[in-house]
JSON list of C-alpha atoms in Angstrom, two decimals:
[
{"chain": "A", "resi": 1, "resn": "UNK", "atom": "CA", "xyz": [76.82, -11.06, 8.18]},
{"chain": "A", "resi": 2, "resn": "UNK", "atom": "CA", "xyz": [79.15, -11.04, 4.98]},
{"chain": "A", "resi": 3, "resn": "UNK", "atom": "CA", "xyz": [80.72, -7.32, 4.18]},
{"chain": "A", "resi": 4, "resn": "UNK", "atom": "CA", "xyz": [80.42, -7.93, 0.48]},
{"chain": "A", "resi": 5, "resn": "UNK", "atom": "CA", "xyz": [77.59, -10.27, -0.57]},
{"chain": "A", "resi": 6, "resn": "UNK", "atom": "CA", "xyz": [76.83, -11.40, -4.46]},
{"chain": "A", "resi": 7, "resn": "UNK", "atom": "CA", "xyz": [73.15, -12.50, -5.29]},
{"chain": "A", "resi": 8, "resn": "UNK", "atom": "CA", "xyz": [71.93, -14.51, -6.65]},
{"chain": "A", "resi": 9, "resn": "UNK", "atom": "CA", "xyz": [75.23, -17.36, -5.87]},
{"chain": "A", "resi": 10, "resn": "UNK", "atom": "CA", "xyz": [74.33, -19.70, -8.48]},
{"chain": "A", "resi": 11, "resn": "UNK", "atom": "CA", "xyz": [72.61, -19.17, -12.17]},
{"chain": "A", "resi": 12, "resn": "UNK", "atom": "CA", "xyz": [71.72, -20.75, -15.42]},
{"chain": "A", "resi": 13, "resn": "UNK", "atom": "CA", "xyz": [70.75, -18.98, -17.79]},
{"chain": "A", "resi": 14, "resn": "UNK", "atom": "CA", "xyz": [69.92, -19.70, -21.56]},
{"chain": "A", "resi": 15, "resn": "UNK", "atom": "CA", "xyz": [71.86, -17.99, -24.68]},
{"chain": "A", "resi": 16, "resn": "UNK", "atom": "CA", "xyz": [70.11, -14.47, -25.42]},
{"chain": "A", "resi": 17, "resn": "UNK", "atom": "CA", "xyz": [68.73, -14.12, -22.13]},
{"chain": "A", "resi": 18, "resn": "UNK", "atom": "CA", "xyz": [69.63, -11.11, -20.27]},
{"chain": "A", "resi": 19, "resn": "UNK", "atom": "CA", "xyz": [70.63, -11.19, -16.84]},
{"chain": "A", "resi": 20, "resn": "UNK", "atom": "CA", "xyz": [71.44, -9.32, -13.12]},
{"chain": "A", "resi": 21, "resn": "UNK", "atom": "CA", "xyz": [74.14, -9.73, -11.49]},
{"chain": "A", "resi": 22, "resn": "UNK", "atom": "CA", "xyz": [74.09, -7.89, -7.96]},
{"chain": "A", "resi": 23, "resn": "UNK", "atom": "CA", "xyz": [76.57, -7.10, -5.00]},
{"chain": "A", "resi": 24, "resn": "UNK", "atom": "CA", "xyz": [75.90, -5.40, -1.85]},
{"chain": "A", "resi": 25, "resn": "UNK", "atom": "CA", "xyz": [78.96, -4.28, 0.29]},
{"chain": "A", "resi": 26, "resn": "UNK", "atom": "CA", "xyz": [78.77, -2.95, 4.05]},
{"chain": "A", "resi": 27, "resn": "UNK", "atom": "CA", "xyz": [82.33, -2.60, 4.00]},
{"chain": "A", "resi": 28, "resn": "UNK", "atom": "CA", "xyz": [81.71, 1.70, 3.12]},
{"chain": "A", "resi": 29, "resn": "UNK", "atom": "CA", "xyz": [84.61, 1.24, 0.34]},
{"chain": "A", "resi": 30, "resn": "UNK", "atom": "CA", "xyz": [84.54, 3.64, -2.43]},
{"chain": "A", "resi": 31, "resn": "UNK", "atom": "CA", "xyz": [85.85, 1.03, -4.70]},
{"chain": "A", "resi": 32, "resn": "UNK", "atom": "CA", "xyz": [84.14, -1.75, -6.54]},
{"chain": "A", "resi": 33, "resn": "UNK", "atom": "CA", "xyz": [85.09, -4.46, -8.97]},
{"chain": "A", "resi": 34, "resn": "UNK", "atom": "CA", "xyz": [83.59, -7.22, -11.21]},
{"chain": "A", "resi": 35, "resn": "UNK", "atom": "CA", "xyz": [86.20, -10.34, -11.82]},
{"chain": "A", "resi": 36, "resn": "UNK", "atom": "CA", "xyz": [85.77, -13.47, -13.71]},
{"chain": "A", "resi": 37, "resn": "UNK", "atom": "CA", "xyz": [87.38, -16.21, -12.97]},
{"chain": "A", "resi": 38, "resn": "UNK", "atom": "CA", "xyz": [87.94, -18.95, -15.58]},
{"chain": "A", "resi": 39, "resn": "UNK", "atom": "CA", "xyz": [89.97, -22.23, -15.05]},
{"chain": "A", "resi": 40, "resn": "UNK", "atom": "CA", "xyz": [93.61, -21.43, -15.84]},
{"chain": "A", "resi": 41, "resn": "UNK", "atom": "CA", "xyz": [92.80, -17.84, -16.83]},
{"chain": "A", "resi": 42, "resn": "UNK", "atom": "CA", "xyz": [93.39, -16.72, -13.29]},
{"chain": "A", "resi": 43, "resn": "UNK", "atom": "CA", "xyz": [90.87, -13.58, -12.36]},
{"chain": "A", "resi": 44, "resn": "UNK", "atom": "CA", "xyz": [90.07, -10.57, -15.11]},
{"chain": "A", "resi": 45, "resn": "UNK", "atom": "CA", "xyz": [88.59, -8.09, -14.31]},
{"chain": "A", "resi": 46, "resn": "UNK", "atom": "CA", "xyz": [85.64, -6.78, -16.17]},
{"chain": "A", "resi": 47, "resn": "UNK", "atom": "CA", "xyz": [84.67, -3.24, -14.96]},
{"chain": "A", "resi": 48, "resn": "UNK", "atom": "CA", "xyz": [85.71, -1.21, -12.08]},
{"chain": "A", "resi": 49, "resn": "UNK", "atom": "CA", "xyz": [84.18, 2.02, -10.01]},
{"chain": "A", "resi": 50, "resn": "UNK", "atom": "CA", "xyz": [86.31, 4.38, -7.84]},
{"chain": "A", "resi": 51, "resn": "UNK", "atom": "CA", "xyz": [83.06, 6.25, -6.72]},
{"chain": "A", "resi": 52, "resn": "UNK", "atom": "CA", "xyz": [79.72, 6.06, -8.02]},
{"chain": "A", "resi": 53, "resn": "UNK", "atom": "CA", "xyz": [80.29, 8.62, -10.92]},
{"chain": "A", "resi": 54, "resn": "UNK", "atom": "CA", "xyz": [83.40, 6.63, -11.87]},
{"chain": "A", "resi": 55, "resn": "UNK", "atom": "CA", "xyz": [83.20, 3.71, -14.25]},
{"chain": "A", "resi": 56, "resn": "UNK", "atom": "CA", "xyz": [85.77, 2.19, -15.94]},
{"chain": "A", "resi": 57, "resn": "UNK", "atom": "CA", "xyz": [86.45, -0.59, -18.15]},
{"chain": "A", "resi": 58, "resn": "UNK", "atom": "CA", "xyz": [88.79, -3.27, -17.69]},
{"chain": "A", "resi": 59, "resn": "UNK", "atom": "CA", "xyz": [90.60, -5.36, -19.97]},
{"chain": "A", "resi": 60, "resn": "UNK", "atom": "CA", "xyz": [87.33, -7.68, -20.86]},
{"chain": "A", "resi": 61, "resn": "UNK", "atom": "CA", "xyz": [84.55, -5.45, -20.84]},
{"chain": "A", "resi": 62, "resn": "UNK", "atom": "CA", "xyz": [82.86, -6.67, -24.36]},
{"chain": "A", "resi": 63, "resn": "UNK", "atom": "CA", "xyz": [79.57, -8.09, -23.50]},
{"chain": "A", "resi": 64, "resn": "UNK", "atom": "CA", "xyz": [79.19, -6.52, -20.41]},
{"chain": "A", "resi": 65, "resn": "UNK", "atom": "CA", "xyz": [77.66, -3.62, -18.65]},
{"chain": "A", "resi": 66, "resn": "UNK", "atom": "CA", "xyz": [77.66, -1.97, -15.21]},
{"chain": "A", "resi": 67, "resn": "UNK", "atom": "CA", "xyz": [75.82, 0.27, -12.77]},
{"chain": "A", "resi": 68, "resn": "UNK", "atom": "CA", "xyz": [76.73, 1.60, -9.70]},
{"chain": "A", "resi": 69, "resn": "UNK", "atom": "CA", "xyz": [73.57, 2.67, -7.80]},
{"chain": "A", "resi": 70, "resn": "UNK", "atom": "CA", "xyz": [74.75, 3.83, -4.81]},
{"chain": "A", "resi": 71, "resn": "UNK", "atom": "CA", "xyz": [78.24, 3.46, -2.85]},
{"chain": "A", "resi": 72, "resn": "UNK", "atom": "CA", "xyz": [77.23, -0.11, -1.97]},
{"chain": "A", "resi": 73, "resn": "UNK", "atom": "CA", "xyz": [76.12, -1.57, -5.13]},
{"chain": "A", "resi": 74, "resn": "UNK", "atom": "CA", "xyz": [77.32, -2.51, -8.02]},
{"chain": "A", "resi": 75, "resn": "UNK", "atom": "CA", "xyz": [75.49, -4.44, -10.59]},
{"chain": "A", "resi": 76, "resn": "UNK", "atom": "CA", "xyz": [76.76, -6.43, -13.44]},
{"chain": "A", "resi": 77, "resn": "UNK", "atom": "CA", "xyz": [74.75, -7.12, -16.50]},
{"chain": "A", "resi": 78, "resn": "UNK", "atom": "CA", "xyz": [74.87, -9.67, -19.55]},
{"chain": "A", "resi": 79, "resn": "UNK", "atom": "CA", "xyz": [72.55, -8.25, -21.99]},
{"chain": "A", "resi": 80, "resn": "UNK", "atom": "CA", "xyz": [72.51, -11.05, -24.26]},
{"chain": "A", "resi": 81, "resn": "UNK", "atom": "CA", "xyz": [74.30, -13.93, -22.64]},
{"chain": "A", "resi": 82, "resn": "UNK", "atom": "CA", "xyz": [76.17, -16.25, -24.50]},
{"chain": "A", "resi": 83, "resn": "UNK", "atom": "CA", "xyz": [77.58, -19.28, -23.81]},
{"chain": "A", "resi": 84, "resn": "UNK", "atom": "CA", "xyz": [81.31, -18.34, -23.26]},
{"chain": "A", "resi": 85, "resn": "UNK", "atom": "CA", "xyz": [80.07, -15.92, -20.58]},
{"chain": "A", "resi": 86, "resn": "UNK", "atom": "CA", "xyz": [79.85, -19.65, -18.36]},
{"chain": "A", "resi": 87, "resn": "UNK", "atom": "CA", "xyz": [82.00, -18.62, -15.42]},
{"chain": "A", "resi": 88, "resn": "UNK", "atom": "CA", "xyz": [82.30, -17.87, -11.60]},
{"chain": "A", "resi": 89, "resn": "UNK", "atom": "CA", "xyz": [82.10, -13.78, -11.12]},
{"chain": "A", "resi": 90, "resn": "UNK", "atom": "CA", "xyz": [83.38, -12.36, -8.08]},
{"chain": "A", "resi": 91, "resn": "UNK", "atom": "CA", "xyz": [82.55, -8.92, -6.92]},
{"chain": "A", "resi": 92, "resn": "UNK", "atom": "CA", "xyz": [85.24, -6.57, -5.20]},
{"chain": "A", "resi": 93, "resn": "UNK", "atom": "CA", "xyz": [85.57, -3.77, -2.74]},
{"chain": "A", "resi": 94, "resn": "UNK", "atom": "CA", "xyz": [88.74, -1.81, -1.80]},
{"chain": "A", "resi": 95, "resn": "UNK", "atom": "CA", "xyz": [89.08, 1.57, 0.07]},
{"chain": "A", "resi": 96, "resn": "UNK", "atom": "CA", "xyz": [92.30, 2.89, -0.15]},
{"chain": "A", "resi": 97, "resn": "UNK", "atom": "CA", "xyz": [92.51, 5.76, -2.36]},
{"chain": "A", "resi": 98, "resn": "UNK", "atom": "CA", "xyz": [96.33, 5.82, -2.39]},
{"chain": "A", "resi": 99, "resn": "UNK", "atom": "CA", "xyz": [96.46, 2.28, -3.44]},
{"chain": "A", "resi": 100, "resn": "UNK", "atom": "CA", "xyz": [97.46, -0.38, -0.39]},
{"chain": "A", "resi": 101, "resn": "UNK", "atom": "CA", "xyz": [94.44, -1.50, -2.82]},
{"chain": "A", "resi": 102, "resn": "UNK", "atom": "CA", "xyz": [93.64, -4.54, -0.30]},
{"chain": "A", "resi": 103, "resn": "UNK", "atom": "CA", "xyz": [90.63, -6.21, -1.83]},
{"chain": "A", "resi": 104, "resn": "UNK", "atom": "CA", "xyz": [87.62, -7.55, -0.34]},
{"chain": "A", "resi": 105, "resn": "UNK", "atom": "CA", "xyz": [85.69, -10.67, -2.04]},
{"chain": "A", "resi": 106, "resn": "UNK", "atom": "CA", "xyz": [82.31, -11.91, -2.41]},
{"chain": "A", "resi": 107, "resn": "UNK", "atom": "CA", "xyz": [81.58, -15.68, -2.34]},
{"chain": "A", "resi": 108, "resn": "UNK", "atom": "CA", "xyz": [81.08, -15.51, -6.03]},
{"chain": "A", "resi": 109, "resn": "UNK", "atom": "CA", "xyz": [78.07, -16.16, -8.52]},
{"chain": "A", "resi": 110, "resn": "UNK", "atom": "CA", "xyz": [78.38, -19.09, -10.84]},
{"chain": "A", "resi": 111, "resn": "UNK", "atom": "CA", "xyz": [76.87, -18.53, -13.87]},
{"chain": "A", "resi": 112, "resn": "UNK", "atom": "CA", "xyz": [76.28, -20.71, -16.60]},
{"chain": "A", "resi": 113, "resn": "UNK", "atom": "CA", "xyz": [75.01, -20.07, -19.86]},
{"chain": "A", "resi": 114, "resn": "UNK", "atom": "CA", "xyz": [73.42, -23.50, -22.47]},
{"chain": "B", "resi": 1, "resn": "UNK", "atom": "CA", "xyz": [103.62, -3.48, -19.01]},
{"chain": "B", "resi": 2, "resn": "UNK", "atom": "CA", "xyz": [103.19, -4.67, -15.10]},
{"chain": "B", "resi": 3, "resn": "UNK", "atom": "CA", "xyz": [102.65, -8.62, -15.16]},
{"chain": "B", "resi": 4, "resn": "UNK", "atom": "CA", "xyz": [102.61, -11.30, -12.75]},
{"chain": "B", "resi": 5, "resn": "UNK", "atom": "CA", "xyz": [104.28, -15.04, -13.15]},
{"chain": "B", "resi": 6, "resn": "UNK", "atom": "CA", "xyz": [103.56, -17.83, -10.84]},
{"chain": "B", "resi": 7, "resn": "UNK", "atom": "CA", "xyz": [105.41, -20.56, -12.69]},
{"chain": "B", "resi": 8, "resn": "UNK", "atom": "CA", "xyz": [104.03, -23.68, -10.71]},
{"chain": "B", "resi": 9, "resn": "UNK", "atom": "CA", "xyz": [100.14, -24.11, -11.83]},
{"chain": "B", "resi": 10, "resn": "UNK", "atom": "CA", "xyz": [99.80, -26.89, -9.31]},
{"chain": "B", "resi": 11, "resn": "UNK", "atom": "CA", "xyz": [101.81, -28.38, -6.78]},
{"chain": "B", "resi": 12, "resn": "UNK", "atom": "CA", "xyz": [101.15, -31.41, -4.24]},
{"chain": "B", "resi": 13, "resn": "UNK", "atom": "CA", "xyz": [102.82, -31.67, -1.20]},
{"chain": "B", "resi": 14, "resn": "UNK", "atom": "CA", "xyz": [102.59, -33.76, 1.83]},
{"chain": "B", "resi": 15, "resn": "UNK", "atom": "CA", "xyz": [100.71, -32.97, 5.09]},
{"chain": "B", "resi": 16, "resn": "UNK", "atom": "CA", "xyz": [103.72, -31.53, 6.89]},
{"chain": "B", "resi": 17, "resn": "UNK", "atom": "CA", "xyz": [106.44, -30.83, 4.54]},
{"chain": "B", "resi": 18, "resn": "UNK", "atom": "CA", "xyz": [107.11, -27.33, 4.10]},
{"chain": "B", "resi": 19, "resn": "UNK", "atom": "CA", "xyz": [105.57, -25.39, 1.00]},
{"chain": "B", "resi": 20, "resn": "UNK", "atom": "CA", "xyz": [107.12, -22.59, -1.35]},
{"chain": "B", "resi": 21, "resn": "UNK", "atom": "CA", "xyz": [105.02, -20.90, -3.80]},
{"chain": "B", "resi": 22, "resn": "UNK", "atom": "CA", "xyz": [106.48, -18.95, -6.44]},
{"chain": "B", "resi": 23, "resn": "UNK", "atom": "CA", "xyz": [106.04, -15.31, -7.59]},
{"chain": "B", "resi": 24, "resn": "UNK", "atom": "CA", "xyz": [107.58, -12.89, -9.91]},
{"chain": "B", "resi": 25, "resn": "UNK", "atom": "CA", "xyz": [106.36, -9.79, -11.08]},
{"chain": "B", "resi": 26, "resn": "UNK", "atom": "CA", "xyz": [107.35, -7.52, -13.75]},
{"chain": "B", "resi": 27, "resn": "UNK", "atom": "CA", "xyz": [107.47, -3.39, -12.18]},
{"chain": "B", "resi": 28, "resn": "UNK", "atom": "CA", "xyz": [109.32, -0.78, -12.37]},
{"chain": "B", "resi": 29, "resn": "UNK", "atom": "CA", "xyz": [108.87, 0.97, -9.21]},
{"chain": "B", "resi": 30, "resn": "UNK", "atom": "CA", "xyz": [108.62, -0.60, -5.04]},
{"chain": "B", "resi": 31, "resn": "UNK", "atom": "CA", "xyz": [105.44, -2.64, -6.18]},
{"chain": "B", "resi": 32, "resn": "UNK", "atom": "CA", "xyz": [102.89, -3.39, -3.43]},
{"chain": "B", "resi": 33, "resn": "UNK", "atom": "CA", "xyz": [102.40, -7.05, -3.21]},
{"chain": "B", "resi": 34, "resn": "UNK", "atom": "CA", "xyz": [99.99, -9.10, -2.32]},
{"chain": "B", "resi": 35, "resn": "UNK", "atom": "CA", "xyz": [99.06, -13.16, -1.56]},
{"chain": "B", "resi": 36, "resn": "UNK", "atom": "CA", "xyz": [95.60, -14.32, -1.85]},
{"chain": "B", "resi": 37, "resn": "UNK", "atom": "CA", "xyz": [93.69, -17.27, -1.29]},
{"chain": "B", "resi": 38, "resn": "UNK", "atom": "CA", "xyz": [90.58, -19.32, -2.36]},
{"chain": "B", "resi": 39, "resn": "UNK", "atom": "CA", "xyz": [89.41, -21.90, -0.95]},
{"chain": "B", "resi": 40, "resn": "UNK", "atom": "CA", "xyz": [87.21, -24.64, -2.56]},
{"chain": "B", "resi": 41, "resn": "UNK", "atom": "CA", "xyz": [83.62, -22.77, -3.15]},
{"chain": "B", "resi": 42, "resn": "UNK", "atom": "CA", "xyz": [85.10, -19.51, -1.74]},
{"chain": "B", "resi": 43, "resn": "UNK", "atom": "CA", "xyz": [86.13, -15.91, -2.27]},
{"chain": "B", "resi": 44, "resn": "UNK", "atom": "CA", "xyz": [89.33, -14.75, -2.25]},
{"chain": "B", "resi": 45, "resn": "UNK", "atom": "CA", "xyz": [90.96, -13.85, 1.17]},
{"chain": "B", "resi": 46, "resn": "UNK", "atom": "CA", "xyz": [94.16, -11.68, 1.91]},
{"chain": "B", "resi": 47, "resn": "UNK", "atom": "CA", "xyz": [96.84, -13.82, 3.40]},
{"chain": "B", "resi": 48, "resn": "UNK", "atom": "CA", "xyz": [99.40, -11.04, 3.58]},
{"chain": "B", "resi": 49, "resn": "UNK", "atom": "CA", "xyz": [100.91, -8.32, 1.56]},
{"chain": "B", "resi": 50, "resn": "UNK", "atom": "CA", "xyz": [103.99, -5.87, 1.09]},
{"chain": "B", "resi": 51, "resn": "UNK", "atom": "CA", "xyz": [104.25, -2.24, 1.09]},
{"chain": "B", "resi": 52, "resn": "UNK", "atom": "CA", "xyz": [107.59, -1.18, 2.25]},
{"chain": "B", "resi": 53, "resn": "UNK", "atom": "CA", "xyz": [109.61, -1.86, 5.47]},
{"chain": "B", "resi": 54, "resn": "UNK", "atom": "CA", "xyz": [110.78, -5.22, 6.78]},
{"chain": "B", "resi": 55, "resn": "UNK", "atom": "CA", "xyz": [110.67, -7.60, 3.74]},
{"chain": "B", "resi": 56, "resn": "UNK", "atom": "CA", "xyz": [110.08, -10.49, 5.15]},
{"chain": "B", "resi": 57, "resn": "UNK", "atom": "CA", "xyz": [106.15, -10.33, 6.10]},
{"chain": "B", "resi": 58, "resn": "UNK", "atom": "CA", "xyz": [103.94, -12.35, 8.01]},
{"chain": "B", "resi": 59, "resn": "UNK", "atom": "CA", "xyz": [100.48, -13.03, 7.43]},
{"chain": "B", "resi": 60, "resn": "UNK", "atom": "CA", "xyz": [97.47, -15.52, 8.58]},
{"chain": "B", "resi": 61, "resn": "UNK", "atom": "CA", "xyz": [96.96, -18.95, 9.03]},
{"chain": "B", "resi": 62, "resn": "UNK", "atom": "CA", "xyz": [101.23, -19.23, 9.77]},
{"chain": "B", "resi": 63, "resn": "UNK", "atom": "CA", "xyz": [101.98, -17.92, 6.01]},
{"chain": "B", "resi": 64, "resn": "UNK", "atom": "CA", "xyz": [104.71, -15.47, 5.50]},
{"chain": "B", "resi": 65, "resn": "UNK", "atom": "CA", "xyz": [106.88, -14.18, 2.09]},
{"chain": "B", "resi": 66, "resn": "UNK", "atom": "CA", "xyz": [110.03, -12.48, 1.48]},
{"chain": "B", "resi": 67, "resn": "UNK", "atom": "CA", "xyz": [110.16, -9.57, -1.19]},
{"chain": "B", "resi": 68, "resn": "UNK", "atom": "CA", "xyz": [113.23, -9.57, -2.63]},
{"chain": "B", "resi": 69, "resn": "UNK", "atom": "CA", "xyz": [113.88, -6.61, -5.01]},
{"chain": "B", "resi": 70, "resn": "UNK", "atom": "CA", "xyz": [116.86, -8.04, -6.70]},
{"chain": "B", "resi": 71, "resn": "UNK", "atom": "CA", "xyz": [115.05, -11.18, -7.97]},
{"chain": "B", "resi": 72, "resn": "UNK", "atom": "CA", "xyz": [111.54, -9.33, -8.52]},
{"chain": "B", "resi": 73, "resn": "UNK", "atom": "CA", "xyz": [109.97, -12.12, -6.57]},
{"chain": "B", "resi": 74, "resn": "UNK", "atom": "CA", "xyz": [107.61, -12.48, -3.43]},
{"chain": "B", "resi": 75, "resn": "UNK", "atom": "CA", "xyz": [107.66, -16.14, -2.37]},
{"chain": "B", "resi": 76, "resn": "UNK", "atom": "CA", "xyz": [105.01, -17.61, -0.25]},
{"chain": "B", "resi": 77, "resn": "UNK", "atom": "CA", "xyz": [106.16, -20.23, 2.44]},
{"chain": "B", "resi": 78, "resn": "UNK", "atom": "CA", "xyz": [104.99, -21.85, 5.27]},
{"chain": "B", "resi": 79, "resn": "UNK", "atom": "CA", "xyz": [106.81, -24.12, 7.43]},
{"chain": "B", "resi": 80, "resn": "UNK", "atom": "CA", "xyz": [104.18, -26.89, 7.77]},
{"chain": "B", "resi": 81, "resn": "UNK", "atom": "CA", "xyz": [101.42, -27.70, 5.63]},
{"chain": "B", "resi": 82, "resn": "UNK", "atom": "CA", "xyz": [98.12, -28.31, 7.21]},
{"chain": "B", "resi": 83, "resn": "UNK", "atom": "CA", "xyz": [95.20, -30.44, 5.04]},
{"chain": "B", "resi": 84, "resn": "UNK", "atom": "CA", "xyz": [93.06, -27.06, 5.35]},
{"chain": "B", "resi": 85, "resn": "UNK", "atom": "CA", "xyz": [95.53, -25.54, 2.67]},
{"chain": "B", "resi": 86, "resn": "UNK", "atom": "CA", "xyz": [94.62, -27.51, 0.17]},
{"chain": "B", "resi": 87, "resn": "UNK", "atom": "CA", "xyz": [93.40, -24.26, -2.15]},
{"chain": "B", "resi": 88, "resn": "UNK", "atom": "CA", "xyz": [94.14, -22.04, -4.87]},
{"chain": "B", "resi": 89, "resn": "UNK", "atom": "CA", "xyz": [96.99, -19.17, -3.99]},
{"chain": "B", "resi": 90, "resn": "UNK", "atom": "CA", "xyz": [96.70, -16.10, -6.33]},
{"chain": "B", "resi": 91, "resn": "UNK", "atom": "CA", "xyz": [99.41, -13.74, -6.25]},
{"chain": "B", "resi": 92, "resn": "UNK", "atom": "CA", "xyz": [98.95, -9.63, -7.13]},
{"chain": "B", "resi": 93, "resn": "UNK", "atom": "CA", "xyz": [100.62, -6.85, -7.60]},
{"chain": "B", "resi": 94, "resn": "UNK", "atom": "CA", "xyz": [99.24, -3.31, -7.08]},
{"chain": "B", "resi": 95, "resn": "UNK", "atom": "CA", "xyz": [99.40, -1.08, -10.39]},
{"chain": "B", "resi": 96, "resn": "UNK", "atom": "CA", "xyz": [100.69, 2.70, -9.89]},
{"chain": "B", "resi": 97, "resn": "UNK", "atom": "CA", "xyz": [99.09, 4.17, -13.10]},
{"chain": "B", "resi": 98, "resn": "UNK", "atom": "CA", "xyz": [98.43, 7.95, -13.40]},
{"chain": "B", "resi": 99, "resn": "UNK", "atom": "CA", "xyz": [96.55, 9.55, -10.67]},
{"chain": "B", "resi": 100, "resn": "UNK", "atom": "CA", "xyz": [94.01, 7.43, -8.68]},
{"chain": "B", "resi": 101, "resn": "UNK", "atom": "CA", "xyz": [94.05, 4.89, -11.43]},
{"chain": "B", "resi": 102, "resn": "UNK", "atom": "CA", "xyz": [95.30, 2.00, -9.38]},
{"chain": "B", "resi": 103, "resn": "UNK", "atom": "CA", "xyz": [93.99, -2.01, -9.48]},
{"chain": "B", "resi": 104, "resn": "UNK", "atom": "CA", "xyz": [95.93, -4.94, -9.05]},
{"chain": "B", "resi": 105, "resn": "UNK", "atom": "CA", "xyz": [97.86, -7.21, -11.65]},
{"chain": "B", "resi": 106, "resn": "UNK", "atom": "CA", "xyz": [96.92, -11.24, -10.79]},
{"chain": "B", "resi": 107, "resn": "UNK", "atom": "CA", "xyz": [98.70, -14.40, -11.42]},
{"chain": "B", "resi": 108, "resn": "UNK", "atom": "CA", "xyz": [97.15, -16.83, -12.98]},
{"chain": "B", "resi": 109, "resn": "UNK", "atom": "CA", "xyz": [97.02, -18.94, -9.58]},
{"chain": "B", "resi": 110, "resn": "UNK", "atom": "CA", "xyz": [98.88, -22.15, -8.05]},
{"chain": "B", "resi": 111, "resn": "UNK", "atom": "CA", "xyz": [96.81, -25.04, -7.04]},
{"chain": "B", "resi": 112, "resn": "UNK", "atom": "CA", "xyz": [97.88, -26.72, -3.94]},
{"chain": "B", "resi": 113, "resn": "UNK", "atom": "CA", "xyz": [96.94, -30.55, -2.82]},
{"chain": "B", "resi": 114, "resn": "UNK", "atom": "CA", "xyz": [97.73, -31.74, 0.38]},
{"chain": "B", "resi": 115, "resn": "UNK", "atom": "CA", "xyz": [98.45, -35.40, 0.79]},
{"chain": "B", "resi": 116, "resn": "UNK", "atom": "CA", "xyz": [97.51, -37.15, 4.21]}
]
C-alpha cells in the first residue's frame, strides 16, 4: 500500500462548487503539505502543518483552506471553486524536524474546475 | 530571498548519450539540496540529495550530482540515458528560516525526452 495516498485522484468540479480534497499518510510524519502544480509554474505550495496544531500559509493560500484532523490527514478545501483553481494538487509528508526536509508525495488529484 | 534556477525547461537527448541537468540556487548558508522526479501521471520521488560531506552524491536509478559551493550549483548527471527517464526533474533547496520554520524552495522543473 501507498504511504501517502490523495482521494479522490481525479475531479471536475463546476465554478462555485465547494470541494474536499483528502490525504491519508502512514508514513507517521509530523509534517504535511498541499502543492499545486501548474504547467511551467513548477510546484507552490499552498498550506503547510508541522503538527496538527500548526498551520501555516504558504505563498498561494487565497482561495484555499486546510484542516489537519489528526497526524495523518490533511484536508484541502476550495470553498468556492473557480476556474483558475484547474490544476494537479499533490499532498506532502516530511519528518525531519531539523530540516533534511526529504519529502514524500502522493500520486496527485487532478482537479478541474468549468 | 532563497530561489532556485534550472535554466533548461526542456531538453531531448538520445537513448544513451549522457545527460546534465542544470541547477543553481540562490543561499546564503551550506543549503541542503535536493533532486526530484516525476514521472508521467506520478508523484514526485527523491532521486538524491545533499547535506554536507562528500559533494559528489549518488542517488537511484544510476543518477548522481556534484554540489559545488563556488558556482552555487548542484548538477544532475547520469552517464547513460535510459527511455524510462523520459520525465520531469525538479530541483529544491531546503529553507533555514527561524526556528522549525523550514520547507523547500523548487525549480520550476526540466522536461526530459528520450529519443530511441
Amino acid at each position: 500500500d501507498a504511504d501517502v495516498t490523495q482521494t479522490p485522484r481525479n475531479r471536475i468540479t463546476k465554478t462555485g462548487k465547494r470541494i474536499m480534497l483528502e490525504c491519508s499518510q502512514t508514513k507517521g510524519h509530523d509534517r504535511m503539505y498541499w502543492y499545486r502544480q501548474d504547467p511551467g509554474l513548477g510546484l507552490r505550495l499552498i498550506y503547510y502543518s508541522f503538527d496538527v496544531k500548526d498551520i501555516n500559509k504558504g505563498e498561494i493560500s487565497d482561495g484555499y483552506s486546510v484542516s489537519r484532523q489528526a497526524q495523518a490527514k490533511f484536508s484541502l478545501s476550495l470553498e468556492s471553486a473557480i476556474p483558475n483553481q484547474t490544476a494537479l494538487y499533490f499532498c506532502a509528508t516530511s519528518h525531519d524536524r531539523w530540516g533534511t526536509d526529504t519529502q514524500y508525495f502522493g500520486p496527485g488529484t487532478r482537479l478541474t474546475v468549468l | 530571498a532563497q530561489s532556485v534556477t534550472q535554466p533548461d525547461i526542456h531538453i531531448t537527448v538520445s537513448e544513451g548519450a549522457s545527460l546534465e541537468l542544470r541547477c543553481n540556487y540562490s543561499y546564503g548558508a551550506t543549503p541542503y539540496l535536493f533532486w526530484y522526479v516525476q514521472s508521467p501521471g506520478q508523484g514526485l520521488q527523491l532521486l538524491l540529495k545533499y547535506f554536507s560531506g562528500d559533494t559528489l552524491v549518488q542517488g537511484i536509478k544510476g543518477f548522481e550530482a556534484e554540489f559545488k559551493r563556488s558556482q552555487s550549483s548542484f548538477n544532475l548527471r547520469k552517464p547513460s540515458v535510459h527511455w524510462s527517464d523520459a520525465a520531469e526533474y525538479f530541483c529544491a533547496v531546503g529553507e533555514a528560516s527561524a526556528g522549525n520554520n523550514r520547507k523547500l524552495i523548487w525549480g520550476l522543473g526540466t522536461s526530459l525526452a528520450v529519443n530511441p
